Tab-separated table of C-alpha atoms in Angstrom:
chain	number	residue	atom	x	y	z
A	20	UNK	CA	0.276	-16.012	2.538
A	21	UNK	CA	-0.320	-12.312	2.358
A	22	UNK	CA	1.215	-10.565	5.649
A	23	UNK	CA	0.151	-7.626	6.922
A	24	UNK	CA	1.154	-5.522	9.555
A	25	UNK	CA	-0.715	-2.311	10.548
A	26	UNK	CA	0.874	0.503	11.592
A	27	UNK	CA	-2.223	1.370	13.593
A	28	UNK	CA	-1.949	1.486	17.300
A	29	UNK	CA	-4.724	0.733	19.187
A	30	UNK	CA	-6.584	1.990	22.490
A	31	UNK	CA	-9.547	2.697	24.032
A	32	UNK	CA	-12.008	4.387	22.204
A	33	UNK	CA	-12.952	7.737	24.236
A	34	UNK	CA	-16.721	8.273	22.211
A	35	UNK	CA	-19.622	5.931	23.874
A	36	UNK	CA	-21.520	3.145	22.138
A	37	UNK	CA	-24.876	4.787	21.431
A	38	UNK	CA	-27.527	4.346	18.780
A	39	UNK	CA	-26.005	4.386	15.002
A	40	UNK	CA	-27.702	7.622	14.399
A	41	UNK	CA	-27.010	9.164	17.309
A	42	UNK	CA	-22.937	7.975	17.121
A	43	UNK	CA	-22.925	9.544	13.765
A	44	UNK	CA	-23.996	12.820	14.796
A	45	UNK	CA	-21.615	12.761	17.187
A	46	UNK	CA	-18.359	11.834	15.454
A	47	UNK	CA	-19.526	14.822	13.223
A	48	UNK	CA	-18.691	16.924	15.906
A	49	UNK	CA	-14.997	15.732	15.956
A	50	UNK	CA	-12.155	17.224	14.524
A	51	UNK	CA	-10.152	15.486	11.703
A	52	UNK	CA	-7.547	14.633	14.195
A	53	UNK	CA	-10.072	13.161	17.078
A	54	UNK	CA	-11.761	10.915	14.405
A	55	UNK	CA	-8.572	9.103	13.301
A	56	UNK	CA	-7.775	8.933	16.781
A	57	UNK	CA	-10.893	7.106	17.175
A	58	UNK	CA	-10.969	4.931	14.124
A	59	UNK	CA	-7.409	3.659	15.207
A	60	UNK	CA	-8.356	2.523	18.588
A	61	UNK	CA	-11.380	0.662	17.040
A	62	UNK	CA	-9.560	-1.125	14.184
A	63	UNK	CA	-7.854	-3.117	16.538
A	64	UNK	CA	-11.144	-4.685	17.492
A	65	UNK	CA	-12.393	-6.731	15.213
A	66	UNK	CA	-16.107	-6.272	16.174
A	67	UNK	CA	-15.400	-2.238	16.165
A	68	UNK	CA	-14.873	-2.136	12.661
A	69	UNK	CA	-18.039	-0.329	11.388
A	70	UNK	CA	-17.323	2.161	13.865
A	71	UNK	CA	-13.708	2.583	12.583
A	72	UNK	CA	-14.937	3.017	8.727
A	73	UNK	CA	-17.220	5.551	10.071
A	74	UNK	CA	-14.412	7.599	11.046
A	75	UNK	CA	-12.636	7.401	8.132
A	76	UNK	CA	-15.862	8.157	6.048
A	77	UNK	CA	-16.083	11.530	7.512
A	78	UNK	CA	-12.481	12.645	7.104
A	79	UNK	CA	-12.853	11.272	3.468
A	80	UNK	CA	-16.367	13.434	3.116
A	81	UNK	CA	-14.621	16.183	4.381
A	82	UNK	CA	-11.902	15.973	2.051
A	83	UNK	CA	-14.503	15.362	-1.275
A	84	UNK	CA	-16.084	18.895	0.446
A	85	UNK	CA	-13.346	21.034	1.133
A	86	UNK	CA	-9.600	19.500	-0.244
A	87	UNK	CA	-7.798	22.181	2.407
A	88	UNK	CA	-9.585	20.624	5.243
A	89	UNK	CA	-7.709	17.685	5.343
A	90	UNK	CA	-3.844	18.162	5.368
A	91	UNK	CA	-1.580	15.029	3.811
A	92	UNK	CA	-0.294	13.200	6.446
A	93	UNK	CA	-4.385	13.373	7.593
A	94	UNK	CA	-5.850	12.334	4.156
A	95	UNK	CA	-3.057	9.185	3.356
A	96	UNK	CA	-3.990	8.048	7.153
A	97	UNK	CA	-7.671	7.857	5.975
A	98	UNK	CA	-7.253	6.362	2.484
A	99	UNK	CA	-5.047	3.613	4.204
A	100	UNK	CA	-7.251	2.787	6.891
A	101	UNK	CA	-10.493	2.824	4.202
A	102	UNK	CA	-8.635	0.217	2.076
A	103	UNK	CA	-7.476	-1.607	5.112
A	104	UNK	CA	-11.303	-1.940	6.422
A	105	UNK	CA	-12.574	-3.253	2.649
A	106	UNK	CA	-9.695	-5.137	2.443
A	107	UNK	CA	-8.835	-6.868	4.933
A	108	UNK	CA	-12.265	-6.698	6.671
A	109	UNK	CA	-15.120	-6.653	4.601
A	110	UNK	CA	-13.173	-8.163	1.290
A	111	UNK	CA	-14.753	-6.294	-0.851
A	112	UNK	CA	-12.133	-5.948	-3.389
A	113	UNK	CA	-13.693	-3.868	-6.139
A	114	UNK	CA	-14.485	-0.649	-3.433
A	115	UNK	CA	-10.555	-2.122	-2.539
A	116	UNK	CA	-9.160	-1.171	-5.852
A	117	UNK	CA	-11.222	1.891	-6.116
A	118	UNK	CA	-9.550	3.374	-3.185
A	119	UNK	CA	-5.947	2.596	-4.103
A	120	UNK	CA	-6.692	3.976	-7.814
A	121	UNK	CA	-7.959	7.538	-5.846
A	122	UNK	CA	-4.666	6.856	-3.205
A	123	UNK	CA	-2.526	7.115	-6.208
A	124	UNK	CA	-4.104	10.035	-7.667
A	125	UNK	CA	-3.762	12.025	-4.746
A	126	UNK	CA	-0.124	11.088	-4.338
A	127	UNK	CA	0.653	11.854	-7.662
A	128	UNK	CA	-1.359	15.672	-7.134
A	129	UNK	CA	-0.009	15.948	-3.845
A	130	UNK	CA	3.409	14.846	-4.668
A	131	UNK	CA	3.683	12.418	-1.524
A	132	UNK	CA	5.284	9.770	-0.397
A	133	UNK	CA	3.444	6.997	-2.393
A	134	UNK	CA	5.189	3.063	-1.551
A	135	UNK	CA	1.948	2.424	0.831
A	136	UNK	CA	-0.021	2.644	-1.877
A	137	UNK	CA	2.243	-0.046	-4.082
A	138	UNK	CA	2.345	-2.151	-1.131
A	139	UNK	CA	-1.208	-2.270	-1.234
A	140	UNK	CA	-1.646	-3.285	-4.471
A	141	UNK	CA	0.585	-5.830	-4.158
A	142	UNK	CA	-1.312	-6.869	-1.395
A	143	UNK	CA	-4.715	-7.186	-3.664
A	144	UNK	CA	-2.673	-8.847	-6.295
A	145	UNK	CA	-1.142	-11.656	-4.110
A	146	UNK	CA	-4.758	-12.095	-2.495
A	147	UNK	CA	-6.260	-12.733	-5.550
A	148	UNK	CA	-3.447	-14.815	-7.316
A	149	UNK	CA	-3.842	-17.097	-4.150
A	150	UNK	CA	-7.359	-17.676	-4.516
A	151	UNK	CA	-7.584	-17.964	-8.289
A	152	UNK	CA	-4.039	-20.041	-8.502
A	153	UNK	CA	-3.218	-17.527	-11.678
A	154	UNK	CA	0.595	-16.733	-11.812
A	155	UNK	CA	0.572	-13.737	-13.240
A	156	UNK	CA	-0.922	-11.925	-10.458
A	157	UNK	CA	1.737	-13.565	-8.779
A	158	UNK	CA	4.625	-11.562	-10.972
A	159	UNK	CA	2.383	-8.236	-10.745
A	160	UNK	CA	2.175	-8.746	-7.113
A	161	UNK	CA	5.773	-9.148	-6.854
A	162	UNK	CA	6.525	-5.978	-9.373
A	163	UNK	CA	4.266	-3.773	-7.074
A	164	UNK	CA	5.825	-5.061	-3.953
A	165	UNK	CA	9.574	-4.023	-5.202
A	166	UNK	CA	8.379	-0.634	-6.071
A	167	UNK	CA	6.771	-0.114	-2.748
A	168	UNK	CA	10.543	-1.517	-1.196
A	169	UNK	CA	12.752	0.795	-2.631
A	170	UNK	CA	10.342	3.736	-3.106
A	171	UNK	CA	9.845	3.586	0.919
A	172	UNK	CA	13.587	3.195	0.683
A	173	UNK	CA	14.111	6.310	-0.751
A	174	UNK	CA	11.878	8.053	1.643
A	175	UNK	CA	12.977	6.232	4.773
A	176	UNK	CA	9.978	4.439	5.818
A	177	UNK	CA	10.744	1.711	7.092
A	178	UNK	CA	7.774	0.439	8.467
A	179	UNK	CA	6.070	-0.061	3.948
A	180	UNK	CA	9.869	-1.693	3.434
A	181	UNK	CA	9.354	-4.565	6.633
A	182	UNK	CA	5.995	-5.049	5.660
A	183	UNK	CA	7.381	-5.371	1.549
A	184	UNK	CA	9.949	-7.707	1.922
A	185	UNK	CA	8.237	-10.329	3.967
A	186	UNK	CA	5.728	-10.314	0.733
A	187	UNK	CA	8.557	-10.320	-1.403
A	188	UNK	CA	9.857	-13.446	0.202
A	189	UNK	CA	6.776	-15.363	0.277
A	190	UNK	CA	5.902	-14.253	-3.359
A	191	UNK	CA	9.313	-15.073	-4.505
A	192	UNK	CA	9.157	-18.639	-3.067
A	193	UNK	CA	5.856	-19.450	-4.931
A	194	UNK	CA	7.552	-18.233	-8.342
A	195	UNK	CA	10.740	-19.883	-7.004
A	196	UNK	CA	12.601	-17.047	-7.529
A	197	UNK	CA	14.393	-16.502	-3.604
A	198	UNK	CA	17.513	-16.621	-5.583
A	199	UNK	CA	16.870	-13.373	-7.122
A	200	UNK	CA	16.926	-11.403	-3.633
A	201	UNK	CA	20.314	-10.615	-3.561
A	202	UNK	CA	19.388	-6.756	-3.812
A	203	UNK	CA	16.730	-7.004	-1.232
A	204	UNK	CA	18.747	-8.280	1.555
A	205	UNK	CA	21.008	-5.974	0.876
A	206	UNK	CA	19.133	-2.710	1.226
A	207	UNK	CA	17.196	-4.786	3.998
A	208	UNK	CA	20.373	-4.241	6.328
A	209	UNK	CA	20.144	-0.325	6.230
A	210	UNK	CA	16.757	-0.865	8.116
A	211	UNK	CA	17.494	1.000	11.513
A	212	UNK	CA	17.403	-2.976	13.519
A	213	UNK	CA	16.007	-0.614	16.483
A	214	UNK	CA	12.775	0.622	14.715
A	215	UNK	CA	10.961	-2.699	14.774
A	216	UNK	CA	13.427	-5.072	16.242
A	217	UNK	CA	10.749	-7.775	16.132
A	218	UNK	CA	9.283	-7.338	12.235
A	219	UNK	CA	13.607	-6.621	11.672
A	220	UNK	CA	14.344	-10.468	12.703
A	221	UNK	CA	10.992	-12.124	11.765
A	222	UNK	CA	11.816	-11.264	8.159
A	223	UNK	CA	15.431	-12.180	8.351
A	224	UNK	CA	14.147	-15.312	9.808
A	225	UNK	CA	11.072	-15.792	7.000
A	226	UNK	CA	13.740	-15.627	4.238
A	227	UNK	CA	16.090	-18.508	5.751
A	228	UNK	CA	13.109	-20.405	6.682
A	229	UNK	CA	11.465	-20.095	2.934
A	230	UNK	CA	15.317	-21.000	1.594
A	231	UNK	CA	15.293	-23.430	4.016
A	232	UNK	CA	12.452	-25.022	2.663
A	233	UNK	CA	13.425	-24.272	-1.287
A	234	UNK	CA	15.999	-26.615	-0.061
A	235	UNK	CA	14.097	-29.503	1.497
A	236	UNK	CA	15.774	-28.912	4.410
A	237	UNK	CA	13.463	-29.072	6.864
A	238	UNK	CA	15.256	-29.059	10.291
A	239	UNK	CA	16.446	-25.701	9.225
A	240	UNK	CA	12.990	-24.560	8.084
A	241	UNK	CA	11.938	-25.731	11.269
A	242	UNK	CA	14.526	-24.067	13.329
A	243	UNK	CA	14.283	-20.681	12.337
A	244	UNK	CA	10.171	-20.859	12.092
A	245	UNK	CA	10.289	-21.359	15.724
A	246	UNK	CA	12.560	-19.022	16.105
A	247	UNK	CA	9.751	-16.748	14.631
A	248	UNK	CA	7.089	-17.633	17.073
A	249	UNK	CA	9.025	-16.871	19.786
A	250	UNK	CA	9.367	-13.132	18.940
A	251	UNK	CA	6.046	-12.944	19.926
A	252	UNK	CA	4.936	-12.910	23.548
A	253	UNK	CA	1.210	-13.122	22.705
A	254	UNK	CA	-1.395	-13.342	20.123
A	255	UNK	CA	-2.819	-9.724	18.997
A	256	UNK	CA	-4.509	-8.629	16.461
A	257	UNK	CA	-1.265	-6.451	15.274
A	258	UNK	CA	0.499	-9.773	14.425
A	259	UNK	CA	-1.999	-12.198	14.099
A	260	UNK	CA	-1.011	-12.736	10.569
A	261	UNK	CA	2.749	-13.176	11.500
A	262	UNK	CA	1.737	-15.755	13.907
A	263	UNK	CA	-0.382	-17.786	11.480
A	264	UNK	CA	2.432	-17.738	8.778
A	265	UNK	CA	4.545	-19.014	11.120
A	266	UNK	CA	2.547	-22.221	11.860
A	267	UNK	CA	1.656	-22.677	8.312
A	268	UNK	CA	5.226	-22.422	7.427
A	269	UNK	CA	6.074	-25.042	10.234
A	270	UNK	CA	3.009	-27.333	8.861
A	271	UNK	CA	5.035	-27.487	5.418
A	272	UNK	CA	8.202	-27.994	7.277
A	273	UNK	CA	6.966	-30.395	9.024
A	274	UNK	CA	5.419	-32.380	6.253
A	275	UNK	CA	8.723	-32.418	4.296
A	276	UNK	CA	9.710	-34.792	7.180
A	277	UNK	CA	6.720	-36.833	6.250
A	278	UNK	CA	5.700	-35.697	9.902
A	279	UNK	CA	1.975	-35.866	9.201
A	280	UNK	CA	0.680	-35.518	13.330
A	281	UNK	CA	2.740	-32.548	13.704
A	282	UNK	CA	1.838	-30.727	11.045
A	283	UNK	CA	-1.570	-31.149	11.298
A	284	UNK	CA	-1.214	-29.932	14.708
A	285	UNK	CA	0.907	-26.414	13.572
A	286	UNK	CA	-2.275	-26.121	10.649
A	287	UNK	CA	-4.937	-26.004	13.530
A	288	UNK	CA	-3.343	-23.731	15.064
A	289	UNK	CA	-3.081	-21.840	12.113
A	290	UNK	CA	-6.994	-22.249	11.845
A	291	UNK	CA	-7.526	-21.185	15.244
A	292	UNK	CA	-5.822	-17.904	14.764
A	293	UNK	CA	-8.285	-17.168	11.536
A	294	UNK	CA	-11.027	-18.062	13.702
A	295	UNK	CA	-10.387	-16.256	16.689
A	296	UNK	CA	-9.724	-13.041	14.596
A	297	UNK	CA	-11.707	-13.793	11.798
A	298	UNK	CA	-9.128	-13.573	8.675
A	299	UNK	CA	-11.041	-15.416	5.707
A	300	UNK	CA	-7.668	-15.709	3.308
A	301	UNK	CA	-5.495	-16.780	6.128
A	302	UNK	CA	-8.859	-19.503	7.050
A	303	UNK	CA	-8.876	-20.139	3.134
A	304	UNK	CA	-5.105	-21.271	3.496
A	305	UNK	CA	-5.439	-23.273	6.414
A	306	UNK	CA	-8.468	-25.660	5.029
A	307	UNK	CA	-6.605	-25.619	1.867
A	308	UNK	CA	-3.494	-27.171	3.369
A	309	UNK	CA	-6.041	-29.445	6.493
A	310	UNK	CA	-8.059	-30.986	3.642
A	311	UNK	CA	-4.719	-31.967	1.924
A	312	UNK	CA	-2.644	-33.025	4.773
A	313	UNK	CA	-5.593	-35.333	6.052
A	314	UNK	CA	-5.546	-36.753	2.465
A	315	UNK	CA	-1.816	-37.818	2.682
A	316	UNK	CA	-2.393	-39.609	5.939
A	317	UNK	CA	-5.657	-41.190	4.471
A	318	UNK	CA	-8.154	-39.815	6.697
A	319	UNK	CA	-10.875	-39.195	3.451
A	320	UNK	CA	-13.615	-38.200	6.435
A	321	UNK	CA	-11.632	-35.181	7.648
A	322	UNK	CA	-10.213	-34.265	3.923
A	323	UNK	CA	-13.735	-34.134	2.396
A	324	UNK	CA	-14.906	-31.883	5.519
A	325	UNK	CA	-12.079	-29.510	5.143
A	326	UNK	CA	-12.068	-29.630	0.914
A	327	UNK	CA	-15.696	-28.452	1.371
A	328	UNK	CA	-14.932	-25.917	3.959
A	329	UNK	CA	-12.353	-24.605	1.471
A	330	UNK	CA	-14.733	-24.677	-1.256
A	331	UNK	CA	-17.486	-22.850	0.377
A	332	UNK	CA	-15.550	-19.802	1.487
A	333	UNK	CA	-12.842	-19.533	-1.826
A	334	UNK	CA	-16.641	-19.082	-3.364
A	335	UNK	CA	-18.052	-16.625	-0.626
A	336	UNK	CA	-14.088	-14.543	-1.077
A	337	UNK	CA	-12.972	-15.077	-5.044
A	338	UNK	CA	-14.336	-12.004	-7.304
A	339	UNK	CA	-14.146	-13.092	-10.439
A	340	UNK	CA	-15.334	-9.409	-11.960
A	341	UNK	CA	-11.907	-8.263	-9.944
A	342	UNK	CA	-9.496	-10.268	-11.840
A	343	UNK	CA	-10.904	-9.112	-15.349
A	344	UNK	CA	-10.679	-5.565	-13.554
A	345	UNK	CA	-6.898	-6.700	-12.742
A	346	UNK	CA	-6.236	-8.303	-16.141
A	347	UNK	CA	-7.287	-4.600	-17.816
A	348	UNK	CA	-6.448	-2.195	-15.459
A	349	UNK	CA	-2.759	-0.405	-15.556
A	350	UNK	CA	-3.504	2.522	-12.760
A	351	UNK	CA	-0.841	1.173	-10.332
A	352	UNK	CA	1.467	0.872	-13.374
A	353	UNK	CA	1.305	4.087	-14.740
């Protein structure tokens, strides 16, 4: 299940709610530095989101202008939180991919820092290989995610390597390939364990857990999946996607056991999350796994409910025109 966590801290917005026209002419007024300000504290709310890509849009503008009016650490901030809102928000992966192809570009011209970008792709690629079940999105997923590890390695960001390894874990365990890690546990213990103490042991804890369950053994599994949840004081938006892994992970766990009531119980939670913070390819996962689970305990009511839940929205999310752009394009592999 793709993870994600932002590196956007949220607040309180300090511009007013006013007419669309009127908020635009405002934020125009702002300098580069006040609008990401602003479009941070609103894309922690999920129904603030508009008003977060409207920021962004006029940095970016700014930057198509004038390229000296935006400095780097100003214009990777934007590009980041434009393919986070497409993303992750509006799934529309095509303006997605657009935006990392231009991300990469102006890395590359800029000479920055570029292992955000990677991790993004990898991000698209996972997303897609999970919907469309093909594997070889799965390896280029995988191959981006690596580059964006020891690339942020080499610059010290720690925050692209946390959020690259727990991919590369969960990747790794679809191809069955956790044996292969060896390399990225290592270079995951020069992580400063102080600069997200949290993300730091949820990962530790997500590669046991997945080699846990490699093994079929699920105490284990179970054990350190818990372990997990409790690392977390309280739902947020920040870690919503942690959380939900978590419970999926438990509901697999838990079904190794043959322990059909719990698991079902650990997927509706899972649900609940996607609900409550409306995260289609974390929902997509849950009915996926609810329509099968019900199935194994023979409840055909509940399974054909779920199976056409799942149907519905893999249609509404799966871009079809995005994996023939994925198939034939080679900009994140240049």
């Amino acid at each position: 299940n793709t993870r994600h966590g932002t590196t956007y801290k949220t607040g309180v917005p300090t511009s007013k709610k006013k007419t669309a026209n009127n908020s635009i002419t405002d934020l125009k007024t702002y300098t580069n530095g006040h609008l990401l300000k602003e479009a941070s504290a609103y894309i922690g709310k999920k129904n603030d989101m508009d008003s977060a890509l409207m920021c962004y849009s006029i940095v970016y503008k700014r930057y198509a202008d004038d390229k000296e009016t935006v400095d780097d650490d100003m214009l990777t901030k934007t590009l980041s939180g434009l393919w986070y809102i497409y993303f992750f928000h509006y799934y529309d992966y095509i303006k997605a991919n657009e935006i990392l192809k231009e991300s990469l570009n102006v890395c590359k011209e800029r000479n920055l820092n570029s292992s955000w970008v990677y991790l993004d792709f990898g991000f698209m690629y996972q997303m897609i290989a999970e919907q469309s079940s093909e594997k070889s999105l799965y390896n280029k997923a995988l191959s981006h995610y690596k580059v964006a590890y020891y690339g942020a390695r080499r610059h010290n960001d720690w925050a692209v390597m946390l959020d690259a390894f727990g991919n590369i874990v969960m990747v790794s365990a679809e191809l069955h390939k956790l044996y292969a890690m060896q390399n990225e546990m290592a270079l995951l213990k020069q992580i400063p364990k102080n600069f997200n103490i949290a993300e730091y042991n949820y990962n530790t804890l997500l590669y046991s857990g997945m080699v846990a369950l490699d093994k079929k053994d699920a105490p284990t599994a179970i054990k350190c999946f818990n372990k997990q949840l409790l690392l977390f004081k309280q739902l947020s938006h920040e870690y919503a996607r942690y959380i939900h892994l978590a419970h999926i992970n438990l509901a697999k766990a838990y079904s190794l056991q043959k322990n059909y009531k719990t698991a079902l119980q650990e997927l509706k939670k899972g649900e609940y999350i996607s609900i409550q913070y409306e995260t289609k390819d974390t929902k997509l996962e849950a009915y996926k796994l609810l329509y099968k689970t019900f199935a194994k305990i023979g409840d055909s009511k509940q399974s054909a409910i779920y199976l056409n839940k799942y149907i519905l929205l893999k249609d509404s999310l799966l871009n079809y025109r995005l994996i023939c752009l994925l198939y034939t394009s080679d900009a994140a592999d240049e």
